[in-house]
Coordinates of C-alpha atoms and ligand atoms in Angstrom, one line a residue:
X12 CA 64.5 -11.0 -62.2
X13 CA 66.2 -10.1 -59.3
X14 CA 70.1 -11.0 -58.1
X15 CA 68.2 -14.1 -55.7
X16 CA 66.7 -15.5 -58.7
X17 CA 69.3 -15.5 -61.5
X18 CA 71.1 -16.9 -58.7
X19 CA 69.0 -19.6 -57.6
X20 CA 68.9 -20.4 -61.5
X21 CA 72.5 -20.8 -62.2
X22 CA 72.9 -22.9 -59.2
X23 CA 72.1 -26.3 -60.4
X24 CA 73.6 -25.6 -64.0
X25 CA 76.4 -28.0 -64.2
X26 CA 76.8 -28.8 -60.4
X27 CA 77.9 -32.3 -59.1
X28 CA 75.5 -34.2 -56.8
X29 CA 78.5 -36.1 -55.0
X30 CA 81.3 -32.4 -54.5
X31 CA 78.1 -30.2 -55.1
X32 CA 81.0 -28.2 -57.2
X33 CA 81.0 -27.0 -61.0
X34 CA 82.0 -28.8 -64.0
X35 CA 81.6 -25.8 -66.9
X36 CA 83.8 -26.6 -69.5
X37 CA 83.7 -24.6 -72.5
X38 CA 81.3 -26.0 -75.1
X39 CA 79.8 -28.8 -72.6
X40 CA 76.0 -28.9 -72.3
X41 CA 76.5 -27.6 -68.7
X42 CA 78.2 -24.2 -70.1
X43 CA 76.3 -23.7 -73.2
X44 CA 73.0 -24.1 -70.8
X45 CA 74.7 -21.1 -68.8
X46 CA 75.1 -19.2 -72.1
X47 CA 71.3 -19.9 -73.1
X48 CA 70.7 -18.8 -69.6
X49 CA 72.4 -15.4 -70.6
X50 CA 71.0 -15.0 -74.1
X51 CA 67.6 -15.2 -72.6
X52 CA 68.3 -12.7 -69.5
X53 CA 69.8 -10.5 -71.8
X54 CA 66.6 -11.0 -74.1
X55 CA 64.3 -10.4 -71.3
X56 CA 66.1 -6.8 -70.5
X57 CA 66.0 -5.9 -74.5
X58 CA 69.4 -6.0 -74.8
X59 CA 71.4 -6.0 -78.1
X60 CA 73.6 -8.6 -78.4
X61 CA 76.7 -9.5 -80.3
X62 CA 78.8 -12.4 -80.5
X63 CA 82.2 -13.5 -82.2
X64 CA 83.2 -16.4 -83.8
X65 CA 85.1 -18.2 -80.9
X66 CA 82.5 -18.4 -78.7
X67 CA 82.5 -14.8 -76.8
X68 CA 79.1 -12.9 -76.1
X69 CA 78.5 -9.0 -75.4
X70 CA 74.7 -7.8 -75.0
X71 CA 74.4 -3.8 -74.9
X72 CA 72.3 -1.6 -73.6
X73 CA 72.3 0.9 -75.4
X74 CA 71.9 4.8 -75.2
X75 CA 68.6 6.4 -76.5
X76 CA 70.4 8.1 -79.1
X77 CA 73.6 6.9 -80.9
X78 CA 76.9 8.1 -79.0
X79 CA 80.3 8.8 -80.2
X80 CA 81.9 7.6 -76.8
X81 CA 82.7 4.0 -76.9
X82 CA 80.9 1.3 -74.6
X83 CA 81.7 0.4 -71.2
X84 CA 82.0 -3.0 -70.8
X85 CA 81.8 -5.7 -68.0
X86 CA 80.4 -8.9 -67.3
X87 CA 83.2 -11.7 -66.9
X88 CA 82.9 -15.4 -67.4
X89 CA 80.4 -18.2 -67.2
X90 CA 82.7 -21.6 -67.4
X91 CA 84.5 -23.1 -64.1
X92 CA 87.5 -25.3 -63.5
X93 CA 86.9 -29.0 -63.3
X94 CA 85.0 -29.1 -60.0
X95 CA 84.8 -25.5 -59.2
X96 CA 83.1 -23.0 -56.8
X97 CA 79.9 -20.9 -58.3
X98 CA 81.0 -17.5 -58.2
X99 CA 84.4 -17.5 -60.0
X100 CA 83.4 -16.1 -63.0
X101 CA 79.5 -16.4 -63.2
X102 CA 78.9 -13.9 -60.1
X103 CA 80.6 -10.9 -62.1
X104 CA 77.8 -12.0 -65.3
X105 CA 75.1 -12.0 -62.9
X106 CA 76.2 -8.6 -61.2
X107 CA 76.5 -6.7 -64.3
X108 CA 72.7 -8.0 -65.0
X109 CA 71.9 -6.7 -61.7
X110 CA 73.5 -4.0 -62.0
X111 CA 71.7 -2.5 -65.2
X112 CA 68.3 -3.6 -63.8
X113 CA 68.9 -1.1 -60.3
X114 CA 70.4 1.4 -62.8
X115 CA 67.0 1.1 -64.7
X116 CA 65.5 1.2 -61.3
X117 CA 67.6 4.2 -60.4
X118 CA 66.1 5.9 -63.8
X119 CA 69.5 6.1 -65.4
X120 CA 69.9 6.9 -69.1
X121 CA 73.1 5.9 -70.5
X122 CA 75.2 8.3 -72.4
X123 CA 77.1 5.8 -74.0
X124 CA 76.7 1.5 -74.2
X125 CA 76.9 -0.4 -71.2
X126 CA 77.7 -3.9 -72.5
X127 CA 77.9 -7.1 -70.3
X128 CA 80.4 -9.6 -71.6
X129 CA 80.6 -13.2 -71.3
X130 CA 84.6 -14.5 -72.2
X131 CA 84.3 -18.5 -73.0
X132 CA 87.1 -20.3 -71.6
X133 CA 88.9 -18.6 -68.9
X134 CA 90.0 -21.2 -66.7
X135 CA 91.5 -23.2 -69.8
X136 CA 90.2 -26.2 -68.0
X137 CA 89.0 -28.2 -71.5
X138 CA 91.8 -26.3 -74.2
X139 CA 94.9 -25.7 -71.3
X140 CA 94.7 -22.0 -72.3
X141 CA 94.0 -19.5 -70.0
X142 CA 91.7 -16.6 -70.9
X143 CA 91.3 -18.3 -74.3
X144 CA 87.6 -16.3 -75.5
X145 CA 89.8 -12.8 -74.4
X146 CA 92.7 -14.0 -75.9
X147 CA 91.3 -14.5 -79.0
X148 CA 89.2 -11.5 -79.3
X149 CA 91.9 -9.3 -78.4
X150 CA 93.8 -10.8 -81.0
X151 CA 96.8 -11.8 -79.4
X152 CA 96.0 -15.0 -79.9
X153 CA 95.4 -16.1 -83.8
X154 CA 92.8 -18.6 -84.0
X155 CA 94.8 -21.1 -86.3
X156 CA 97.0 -21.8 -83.4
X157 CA 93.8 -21.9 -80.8
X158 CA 92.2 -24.2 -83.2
X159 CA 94.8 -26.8 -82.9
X160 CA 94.5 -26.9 -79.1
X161 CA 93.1 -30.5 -77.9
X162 CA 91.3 -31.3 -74.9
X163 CA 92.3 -33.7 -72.6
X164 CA 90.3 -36.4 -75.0
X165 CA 91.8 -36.0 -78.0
X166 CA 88.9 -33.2 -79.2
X167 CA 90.5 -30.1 -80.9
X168 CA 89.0 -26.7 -80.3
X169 CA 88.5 -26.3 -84.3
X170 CA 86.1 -29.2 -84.3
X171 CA 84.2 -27.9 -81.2
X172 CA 83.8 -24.4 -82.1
X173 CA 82.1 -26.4 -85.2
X174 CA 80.1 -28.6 -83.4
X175 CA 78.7 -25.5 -81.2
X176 CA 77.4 -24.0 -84.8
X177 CA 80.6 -21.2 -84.7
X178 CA 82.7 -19.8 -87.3
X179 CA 86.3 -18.8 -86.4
X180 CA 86.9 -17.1 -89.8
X181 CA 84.6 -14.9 -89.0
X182 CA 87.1 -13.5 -86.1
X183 CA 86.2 -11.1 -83.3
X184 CA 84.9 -7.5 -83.5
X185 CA 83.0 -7.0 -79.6
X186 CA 86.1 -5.0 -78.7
X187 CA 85.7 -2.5 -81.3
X188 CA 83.2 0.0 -79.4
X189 CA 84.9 -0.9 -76.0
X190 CA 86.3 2.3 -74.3
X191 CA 86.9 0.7 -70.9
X192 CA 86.3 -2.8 -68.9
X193 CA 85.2 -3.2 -65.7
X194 CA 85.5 -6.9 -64.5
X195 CA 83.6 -7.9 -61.0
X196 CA 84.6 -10.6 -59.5
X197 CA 85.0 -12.8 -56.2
X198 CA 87.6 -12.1 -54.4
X199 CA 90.3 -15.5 -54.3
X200 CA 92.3 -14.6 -50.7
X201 CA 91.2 -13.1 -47.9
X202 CA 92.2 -9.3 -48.2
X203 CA 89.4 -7.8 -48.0
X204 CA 88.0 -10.4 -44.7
X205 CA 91.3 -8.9 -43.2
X206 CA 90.4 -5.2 -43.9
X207 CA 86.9 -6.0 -42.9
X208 CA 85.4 -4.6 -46.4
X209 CA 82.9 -6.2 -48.9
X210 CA 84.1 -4.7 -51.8
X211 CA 87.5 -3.7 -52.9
X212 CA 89.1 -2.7 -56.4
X213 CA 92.1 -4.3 -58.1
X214 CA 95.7 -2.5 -58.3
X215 CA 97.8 -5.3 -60.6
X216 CA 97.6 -9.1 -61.0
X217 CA 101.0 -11.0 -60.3
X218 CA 102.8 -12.5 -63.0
X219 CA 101.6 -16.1 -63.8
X220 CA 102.5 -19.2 -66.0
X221 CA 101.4 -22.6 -66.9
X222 CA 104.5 -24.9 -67.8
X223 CA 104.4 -28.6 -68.7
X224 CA 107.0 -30.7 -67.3
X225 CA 107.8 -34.5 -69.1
X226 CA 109.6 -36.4 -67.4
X227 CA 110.4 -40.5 -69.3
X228 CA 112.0 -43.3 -67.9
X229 CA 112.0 -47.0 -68.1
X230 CA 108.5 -48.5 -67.8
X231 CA 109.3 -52.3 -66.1
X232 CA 107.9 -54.5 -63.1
X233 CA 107.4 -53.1 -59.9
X234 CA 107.7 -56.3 -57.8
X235 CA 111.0 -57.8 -59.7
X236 CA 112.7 -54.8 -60.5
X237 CA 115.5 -53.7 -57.8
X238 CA 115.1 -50.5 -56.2
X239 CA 118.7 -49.4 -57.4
X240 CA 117.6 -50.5 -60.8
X241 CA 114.9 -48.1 -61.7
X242 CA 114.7 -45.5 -63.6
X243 CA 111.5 -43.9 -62.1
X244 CA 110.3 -40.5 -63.7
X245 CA 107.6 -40.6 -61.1
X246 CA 110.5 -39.7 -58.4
X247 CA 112.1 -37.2 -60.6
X248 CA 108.5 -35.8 -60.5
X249 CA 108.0 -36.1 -56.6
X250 CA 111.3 -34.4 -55.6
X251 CA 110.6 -31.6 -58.3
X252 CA 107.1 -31.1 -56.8
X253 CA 108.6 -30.7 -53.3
X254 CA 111.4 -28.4 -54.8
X255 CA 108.9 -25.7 -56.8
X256 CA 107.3 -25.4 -53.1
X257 CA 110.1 -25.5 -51.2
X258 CA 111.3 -22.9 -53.4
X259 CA 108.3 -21.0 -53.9
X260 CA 107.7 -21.1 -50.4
X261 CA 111.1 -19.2 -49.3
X262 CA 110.5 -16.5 -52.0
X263 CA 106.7 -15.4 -51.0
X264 CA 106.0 -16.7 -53.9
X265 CA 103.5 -19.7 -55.8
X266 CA 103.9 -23.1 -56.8
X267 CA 101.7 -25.6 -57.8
X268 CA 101.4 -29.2 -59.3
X269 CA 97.7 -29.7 -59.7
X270 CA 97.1 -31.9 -62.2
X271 CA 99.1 -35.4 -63.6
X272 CA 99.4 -37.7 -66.3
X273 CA 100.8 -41.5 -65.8
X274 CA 101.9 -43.7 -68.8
X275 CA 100.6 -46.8 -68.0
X276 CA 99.5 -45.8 -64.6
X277 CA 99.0 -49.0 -63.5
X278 CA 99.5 -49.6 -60.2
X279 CA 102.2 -52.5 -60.5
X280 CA 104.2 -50.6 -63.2
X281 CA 107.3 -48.1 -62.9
X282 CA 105.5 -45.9 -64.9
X283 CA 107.5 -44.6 -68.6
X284 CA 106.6 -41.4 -68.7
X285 CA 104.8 -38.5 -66.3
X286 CA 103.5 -35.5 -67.8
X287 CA 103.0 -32.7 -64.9
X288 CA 101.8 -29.2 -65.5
X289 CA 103.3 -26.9 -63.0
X290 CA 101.4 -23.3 -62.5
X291 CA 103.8 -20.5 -60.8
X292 CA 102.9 -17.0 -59.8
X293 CA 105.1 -13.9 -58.3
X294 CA 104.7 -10.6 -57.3
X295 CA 107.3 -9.4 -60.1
X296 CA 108.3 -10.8 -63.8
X297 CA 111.7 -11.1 -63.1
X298 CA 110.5 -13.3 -59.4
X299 CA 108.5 -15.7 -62.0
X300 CA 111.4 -16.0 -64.4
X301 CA 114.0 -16.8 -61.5
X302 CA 111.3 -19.2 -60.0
X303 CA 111.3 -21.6 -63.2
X304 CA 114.7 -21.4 -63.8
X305 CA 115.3 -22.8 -60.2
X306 CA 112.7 -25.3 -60.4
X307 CA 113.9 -26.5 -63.2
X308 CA 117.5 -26.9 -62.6
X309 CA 116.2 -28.6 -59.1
X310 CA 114.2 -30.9 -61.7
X311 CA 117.4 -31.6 -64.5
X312 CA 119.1 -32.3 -60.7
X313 CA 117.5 -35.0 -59.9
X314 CA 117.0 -36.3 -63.4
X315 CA 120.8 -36.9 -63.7
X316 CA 120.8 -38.8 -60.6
X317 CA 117.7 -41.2 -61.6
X318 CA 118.7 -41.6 -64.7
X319 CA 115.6 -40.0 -66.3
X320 CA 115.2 -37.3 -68.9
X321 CA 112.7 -34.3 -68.3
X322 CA 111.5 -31.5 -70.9
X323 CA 109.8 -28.2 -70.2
X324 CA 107.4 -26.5 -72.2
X325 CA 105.7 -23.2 -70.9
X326 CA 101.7 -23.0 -72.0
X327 CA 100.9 -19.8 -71.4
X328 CA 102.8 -16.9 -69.8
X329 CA 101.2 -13.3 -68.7
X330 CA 103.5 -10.7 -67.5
X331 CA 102.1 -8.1 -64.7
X332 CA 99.0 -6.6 -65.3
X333 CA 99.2 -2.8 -63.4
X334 CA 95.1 -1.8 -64.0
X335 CA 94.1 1.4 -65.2
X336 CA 95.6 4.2 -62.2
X337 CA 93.0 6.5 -63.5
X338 CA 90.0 4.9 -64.2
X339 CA 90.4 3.0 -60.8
X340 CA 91.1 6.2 -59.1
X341 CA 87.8 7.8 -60.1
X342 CA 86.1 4.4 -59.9
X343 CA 86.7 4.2 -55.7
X344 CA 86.8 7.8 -55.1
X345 CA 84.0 8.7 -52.1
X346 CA 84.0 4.9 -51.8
X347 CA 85.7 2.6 -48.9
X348 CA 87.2 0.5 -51.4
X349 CA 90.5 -0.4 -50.7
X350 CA 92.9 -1.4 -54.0
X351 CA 94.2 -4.8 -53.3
X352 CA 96.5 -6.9 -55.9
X353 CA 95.3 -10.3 -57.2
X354 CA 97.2 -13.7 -57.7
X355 CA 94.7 -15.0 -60.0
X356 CA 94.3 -14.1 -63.6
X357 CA 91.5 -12.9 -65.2
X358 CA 90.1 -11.6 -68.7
X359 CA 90.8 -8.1 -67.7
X360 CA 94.2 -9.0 -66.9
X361 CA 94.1 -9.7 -71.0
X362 CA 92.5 -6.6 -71.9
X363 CA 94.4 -4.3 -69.8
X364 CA 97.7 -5.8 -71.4
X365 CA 96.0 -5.3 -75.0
X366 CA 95.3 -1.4 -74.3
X367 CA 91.7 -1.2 -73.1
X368 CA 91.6 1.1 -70.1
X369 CA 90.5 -1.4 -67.3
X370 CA 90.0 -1.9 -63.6
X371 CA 88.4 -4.5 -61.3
X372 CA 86.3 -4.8 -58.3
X373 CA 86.2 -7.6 -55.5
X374 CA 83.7 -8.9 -53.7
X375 CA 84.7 -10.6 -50.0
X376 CA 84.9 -14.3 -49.9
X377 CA 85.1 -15.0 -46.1
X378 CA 87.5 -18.2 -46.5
X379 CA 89.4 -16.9 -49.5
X380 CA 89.0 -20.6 -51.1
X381 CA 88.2 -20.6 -55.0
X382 CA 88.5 -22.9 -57.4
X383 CA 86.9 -25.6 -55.0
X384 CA 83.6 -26.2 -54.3
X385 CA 83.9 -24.6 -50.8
X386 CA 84.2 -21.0 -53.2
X387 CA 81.7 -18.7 -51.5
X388 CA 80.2 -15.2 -50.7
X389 CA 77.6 -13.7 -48.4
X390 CA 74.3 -12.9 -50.4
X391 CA 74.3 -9.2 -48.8
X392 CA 78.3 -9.1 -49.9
X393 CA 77.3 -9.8 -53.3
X394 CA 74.2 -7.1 -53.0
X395 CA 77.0 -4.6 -52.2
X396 CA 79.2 -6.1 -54.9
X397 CA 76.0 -5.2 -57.3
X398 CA 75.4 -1.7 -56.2
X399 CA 79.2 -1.0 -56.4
X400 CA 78.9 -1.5 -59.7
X401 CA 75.8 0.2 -60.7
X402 CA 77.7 3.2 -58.8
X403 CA 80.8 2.3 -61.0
X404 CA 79.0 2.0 -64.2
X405 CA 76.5 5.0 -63.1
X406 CA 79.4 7.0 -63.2
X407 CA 81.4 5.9 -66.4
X408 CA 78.0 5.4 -68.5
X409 CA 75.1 7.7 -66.4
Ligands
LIG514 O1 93.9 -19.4 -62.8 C1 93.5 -18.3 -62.5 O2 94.2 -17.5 -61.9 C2 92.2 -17.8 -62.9 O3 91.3 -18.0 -61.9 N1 91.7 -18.2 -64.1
LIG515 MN1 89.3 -19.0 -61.8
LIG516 MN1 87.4 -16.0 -62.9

């Protein structure tokens, strides 16, 4: 089964016939059809493989005979946002298959396991988490407070990690025989376009959050009421959207309102109450933490002059994440590969913080969009992108 063909069989998995994006949301059909895909590819190779009780999957190959060295995993992640690209997460699982198949091909022996990984829920695009599956099995996340997490209909993650025939009790040992974690993945910006290189490696990933903003005022009728009379939260909203990029903008930094809730949204209604979740990145922790505070005094500004109320709650928070110096050092020397830092967050972002010796490598996306359907990468980039990490693995594991 070559790269092409896995490839080709992912591709309709979940895809939308009108965006011709992704909708992978943990626990969906669409995702657990990718996860059959990848219980039956690592079947095919005779891989052993483990799972955990929240959902994540590791199959190892194994050395011929048992080795005190602990594993080297990669692999990545198989779900998308809503409407996604096809390579954010599912081109690092199908790499690291391809990848043991040209070591095979190579006539390499591992010395110790090579294990590819599958995380569930990276995007938090169904539970609002984050790196949930990595999370979880790193433990710094307990799953009594992940199990209380809802979806956006009302569904709590404890009653779909039931319905998908899991048992959280059971908890999460794949990170046991992990030594190190090497995550592929597609690049998000355009770094390496600029440098002219199909494959990089990761130095850090900025400092991110996810923060939910509620803003209430007085729900009444949109023809009869004055304009001086309103109490519109959907303006304290609008002039706090414009502020986090105004602001965000000046510092080199990120803001972003993607996604909205309206009570009654109805079109002839000053609405009561909108609920927007704000996700901020910078290149330092203290840059993130000065970011939200300005935001939100900008926000609590224009609340007092509207007449509004506003609450914030942050979701999730991750600090900088400064990868492994030395296992990316050996992993690029007598390569090309520049070291690049990421925006985006990823699972290895979570292991690295949790004390797992990790690094990543990027593979060049020639418009730098992601998390859209227009996500892409040149099939001989991702062919490089495989044999860059047979080399890496070949070298950690050969
Ligand atoms: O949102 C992120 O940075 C990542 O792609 N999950
Ligand atoms: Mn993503
Ligand atoms: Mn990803």
């Amino acid at each position: 089964m070559t790269f092409e063909q896995m490839w080709a069989d992912l591709h309709p998995v979940g895809r939308s016939s009108s965006s011709g994006g992704y909708f992978r949301q943990p626990f969906s059909s669409a995702e657990r059809e990718c996860l059959a895909w990848f219980l039956e590819e690592a079947h095919r190779r005779e891989l052993r493989v483990e799972s955990d009780g929240f959902g994540n999957v590791v199959a190892w190959w194994d050395p011929p005979a048992p080795s005190a060295t602990p594993g080297v995993l990669t692999g990545s992640h198989l779900d998308s946002v809503l409407d996604g690209g096809a390579y954010d997460g599912p081109l690092g699982v199908v790499s690291s298959l391809a990848a043991i198949d040209l070591m095979r091909e190579r006539g390499v022996t591992p010395t110790r396991p090579v294990g590819v990984g599958a995380f569930v829920e990276e995007e938090g695009s169904r539970f609002g988490l984050a790196c949930l599956g990595s999370r979880l099995a790193t433990g710094v996340m307990g799953a009594d407070r992940a199990a209380a997490l809802t979806d956006p209909d009302g569904v709590r993650l404890g009653d779909a990690w039931d319905a998908a025939g899991l048992d959280p009790t059971t908890g999460s040992d794949l990170l046991a025989g992990v030594g190190c974690f090497v995550e592929l993945h597609v690049e998000q910006g355009r770094d390496l376009v600029e440098r002219e290189r199909a494959v990089g490696a990761a130095s850090m990933i900025w400092p991110h959050g996810r923060y939910r903003f509620d803003f209430t005022g007085q729900a009444n009728h949109a023809g009869t009421t004055r304009m001086e009379d309103r109490v519109d939260p959907m303006l304290t909203y609008a002039a706090t959207a414009l502020a986090a990029a105004e602001q965000a903008g000046l510092a080199g930094q990120r803001a972003t309102f993607g996604r909205l809730e309206v009570a009654p949204n109805g079109t002839n209604a000053i609405p009561s109450r909108v609920t927007a979740w704000l996700d901020a990145r910078s290149g330092t922790d203290e840059g993130l933490a000065a970011l939200l505070a300005t935001i939100e005094e900008r926000a609590h500004d224009r609340a007092a002059s509207d007449g509004t109320s506003l609450s914030v709650t942050p979701e999730s928070v991750s600090g900088a994440v400064a990868f492994d110096d030395d296992l990316t050092a050996r992993i690029v020397a007598g390569h090309d590969w520049p070291v690049i830092p990421t925006m985006a967050g990823h699972d290895a972002g979570i292991l690295a913080a949790a004390g797992v010796p990790t690094a990543m490598l990027f593979v060049r996306n020639p418009t730098g969009i992601s998390h859209s359907p227009e996500e892409s990468a040149p099939m001989a980039d991702c062919l490089a992108g495989v044999e860059a990490l047979a080399d890496t693995l070949e070298r950690l594991a050969g």
